[in-house]
């Protein structure tokens, strides 16, 4: 059999004609050809009692034959959107017609505007009152255009609200309603231009209601009648400052009180009908009275009214009058006066409960002691079973093959539908392979199992109810419209087709089996969808006709056997002897992975467990030391991977992973799939057991190792890029910053010539210098401002640079620490820096290094030169005091002069003798010789040309921390220089003031003072 023997037996044109998600839109032939007897729940209004499943014929018989209660039969048909309640009403209409005893009023859900509703309700009765109502309502749609009608409706709504009469029994609601309906309440708001322009915008309640009044409800529009919600009453872009005072005040109150804004929406909705009637110039109760007059007239003719309303929304605007009219008892005082009215009304359960008047609901319960509901669960006893689903879908498949024209011409009076398969040349083979419905309609391209699976997988997770609209849209029309070309090309079923439906654990392949096919079967992209929808949930060969129709070769028997042996990795993922709790936890994690594989969410705990396992395995897999890199620390991983946990693993469908955009080149992104699920199971079992020695474990270990090779290489590249090793000059610049900075801070080893000590200072982070208020030097008072500023800036940035530098050249030990560094790599770079003691400019550097390198380069030149000048000036000042004299001789002379002055001229100096003695002892300990040697070096350097050696010497001399001695030395010299000057001046004053006194002692003191001053000042004596 060739692939062409299974042609695509439908056209998109036929699909459009016959497969509508709104069955009520189809013409009679298509409607009857696609109709499948409905399953309806007949349940007592007392919801505690068990429901009974009936079909539409039983509903029809009950509706038509039921004895009226008080002259009325009120039968609501309840069901959520898409469940077929309108279809049921349409089916009833198709089986009814006017008779001498019955008038049928049918209100379809779409295309029925307000005048059409009123005309239908008034039947063909004539008379001034009826004609006036028809005229007034018709004039409503003719008088106003589409733009004006919402404003007119709003004006009537404001009036209706102002004269609203509340029937609420809730005492808490009464003051709210009273405030809202006052002149300064909702009427003020509705009449305010700034506010009401938001109510009449095109997508607003009033504009949509106005559109329905004019043209009727259109296909695809929501089933619920239009109404205000609290959200409609608080537009976000309103300018409250442009509102009138009264409107602004009530608007602010609405925003501040949730119960008030909810009440406001209820008041507005309660008056929408009144606004519509006012718009149509109909007084309150006028339409109701007309309907009662019709009932009275028809009773006289011996007729009853059958009212069929496909959707409660179509009577919006007249629903109050209509419901009152059809629920009004026709028997009064024991005598019937009004015609019987049988009303079949389709409405959603929520709207019926919350918005239908209590009077109507009470009379409905009295009329029919149970409700009919279309929310029928699939797979319930006597409800919607697989055969019902197959028959439902099969009738639409048959119609799509025939087209509307054939159905109109060939369907017979008994509703028997022609079978498109009867003229097909491959009917028998196709039906054997794909199956048929109960009526003999072929299911190709589906099968019975595929239909049941597709329907269930198209259902929302929170619903089990049969929903024809969803099935037609998702299972029938979408597939026929979008995958016909794939069928012709031999590309069906595809991964894209499988992706149209949810995954589950009842029919999908296990992760291990799907993974096996993915790796071993070249046709896995089509075979897996085939097995998961057409198959039984395991690896198998289906009927050969299915394989041939889809041009998908059968699997060799040995592959089927091997795949079937791929059961889940293990039943008990824990080692022998493990406790019950450990086994339960491990098994629960595997169950979470299985659920994730079938479309569920991977829990946060399991996802984090897997992320950590994978990232730690990646880090451990790389031999960082052989690559000249340090093992990434947790802090490095957090920064590098942009992940606060340092894992950098994104898992599709996992808790917390909302998208698959990787924030880092080293981020591992794992998509949902059988291979990933199988790997996850193996990793969790490996962790629980502590070994790969379990069924399937060695194979998964090999696969994981191959992935680690890939992921590890990516992480190495990311680490190198983060460190800047992909840029020439990064390591050189890092060494420059660290070594130049070490000398700038005068760290231990920075002046050394041995490699070991230089390396020590290279990796010294100088953490004790990093704080802004921490002293950098003991001789800080003799440092230039530019030197201190440059050193302070480098101290703040040094730790980060040195940490990264260690990461570049660190050699990991067994415990992952970086106790060693790659000295061989550093030697030539250290030699280069120690030759010039300058940075290299113009390098392209990573962020962590670029700014510190640039800053140091910009400040170092000025800092060294300024410090050089500063030290040189200080040395000159010291030499100015000392001259060529021996510092000991100078100190002794000063000490003797001061002592004599104190004896000869009491009070000559305001000095404490004991302090003077202590200062002289301290002065004798000053490094006078070192200062003279420094001065000599300055003198020697000043005569040299400004080359590399001179720069290096200046940098070296400037960086040495000389402690507090030099500053104390200068303080001593300056202070006692002033004291000697004071002694001399005081002695001269004493000599001039006592010419007659013996002056030998004073003259001797003056001579000592002058000699001491001369020595102090460095003059020749």
mmCIF file with all atom_site columns, C-alpha atoms in Angstrom, residues 777 779-791 862-871 874 958:
data_model
loop_
_atom_site.group_PDB
_atom_site.id
_atom_site.type_symbol
_atom_site.label_atom_id
_atom_site.label_alt_id
_atom_site.label_comp_id
_atom_site.label_asym_id
_atom_site.label_entity_id
_atom_site.label_seq_id
_atom_site.pdbx_PDB_ins_code
_atom_site.Cartn_x
_atom_site.Cartn_y
_atom_site.Cartn_z
_atom_site.occupancy
_atom_site.B_iso_or_equiv
_atom_site.pdbx_formal_charge
_atom_site.auth_seq_id
_atom_site.auth_comp_id
_atom_site.auth_asym_id
_atom_site.auth_atom_id
_atom_site.pdbx_PDB_model_num
ATOM 1  C CA . UNK A 1 777 ? 51.976 54.781 57.181 1.00 0.00 ? 777 UNK A CA 1
ATOM 2  C CA . UNK A 1 779 ? 55.397 58.552 58.734 1.00 0.00 ? 779 UNK A CA 1
ATOM 3  C CA . UNK A 1 780 ? 52.082 59.785 57.330 1.00 0.00 ? 780 UNK A CA 1
ATOM 4  C CA . UNK A 1 781 ? 52.850 63.361 58.436 1.00 0.00 ? 781 UNK A CA 1
ATOM 5  C CA . UNK A 1 782 ? 55.760 63.625 56.053 1.00 0.00 ? 782 UNK A CA 1
ATOM 6  C CA . UNK A 1 783 ? 53.784 62.205 53.088 1.00 0.00 ? 783 UNK A CA 1
ATOM 7  C CA . UNK A 1 784 ? 52.696 64.436 50.232 1.00 0.00 ? 784 UNK A CA 1
ATOM 8  C CA . UNK A 1 785 ? 48.986 64.812 49.629 1.00 0.00 ? 785 UNK A CA 1
ATOM 9  C CA . UNK A 1 786 ? 49.174 63.266 46.160 1.00 0.00 ? 786 UNK A CA 1
ATOM 10 C CA . UNK A 1 787 ? 51.033 60.199 47.475 1.00 0.00 ? 787 UNK A CA 1
ATOM 11 C CA . UNK A 1 788 ? 48.522 59.644 50.251 1.00 0.00 ? 788 UNK A CA 1
ATOM 12 C CA . UNK A 1 789 ? 45.581 60.064 47.868 1.00 0.00 ? 789 UNK A CA 1
ATOM 13 C CA . UNK A 1 790 ? 46.997 57.568 45.359 1.00 0.00 ? 790 UNK A CA 1
ATOM 14 C CA . UNK A 1 791 ? 47.814 55.076 48.117 1.00 0.00 ? 791 UNK A CA 1
ATOM 15 C CA . UNK A 1 862 ? 52.746 62.853 40.369 1.00 0.00 ? 862 UNK A CA 1
ATOM 16 C CA . UNK A 1 863 ? 52.723 61.018 43.700 1.00 0.00 ? 863 UNK A CA 1
ATOM 17 C CA . UNK A 1 864 ? 56.387 59.927 43.409 1.00 0.00 ? 864 UNK A CA 1
ATOM 18 C CA . UNK A 1 865 ? 57.616 63.334 42.237 1.00 0.00 ? 865 UNK A CA 1
ATOM 19 C CA . UNK A 1 866 ? 55.725 65.184 44.954 1.00 0.00 ? 866 UNK A CA 1
ATOM 20 C CA . UNK A 1 867 ? 56.947 62.807 47.633 1.00 0.00 ? 867 UNK A CA 1
ATOM 21 C CA . UNK A 1 868 ? 60.498 63.159 46.343 1.00 0.00 ? 868 UNK A CA 1
ATOM 22 C CA . UNK A 1 869 ? 60.302 66.935 46.640 1.00 0.00 ? 869 UNK A CA 1
ATOM 23 C CA . UNK A 1 870 ? 58.688 66.645 50.041 1.00 0.00 ? 870 UNK A CA 1
ATOM 24 C CA . UNK A 1 871 ? 61.412 64.400 51.463 1.00 0.00 ? 871 UNK A CA 1
ATOM 25 C CA . UNK A 1 874 ? 62.650 67.966 54.855 1.00 0.00 ? 874 UNK A CA 1
ATOM 26 C CA . UNK A 1 958 ? 59.611 57.651 48.497 1.00 0.00 ? 958 UNK A CA 1
#
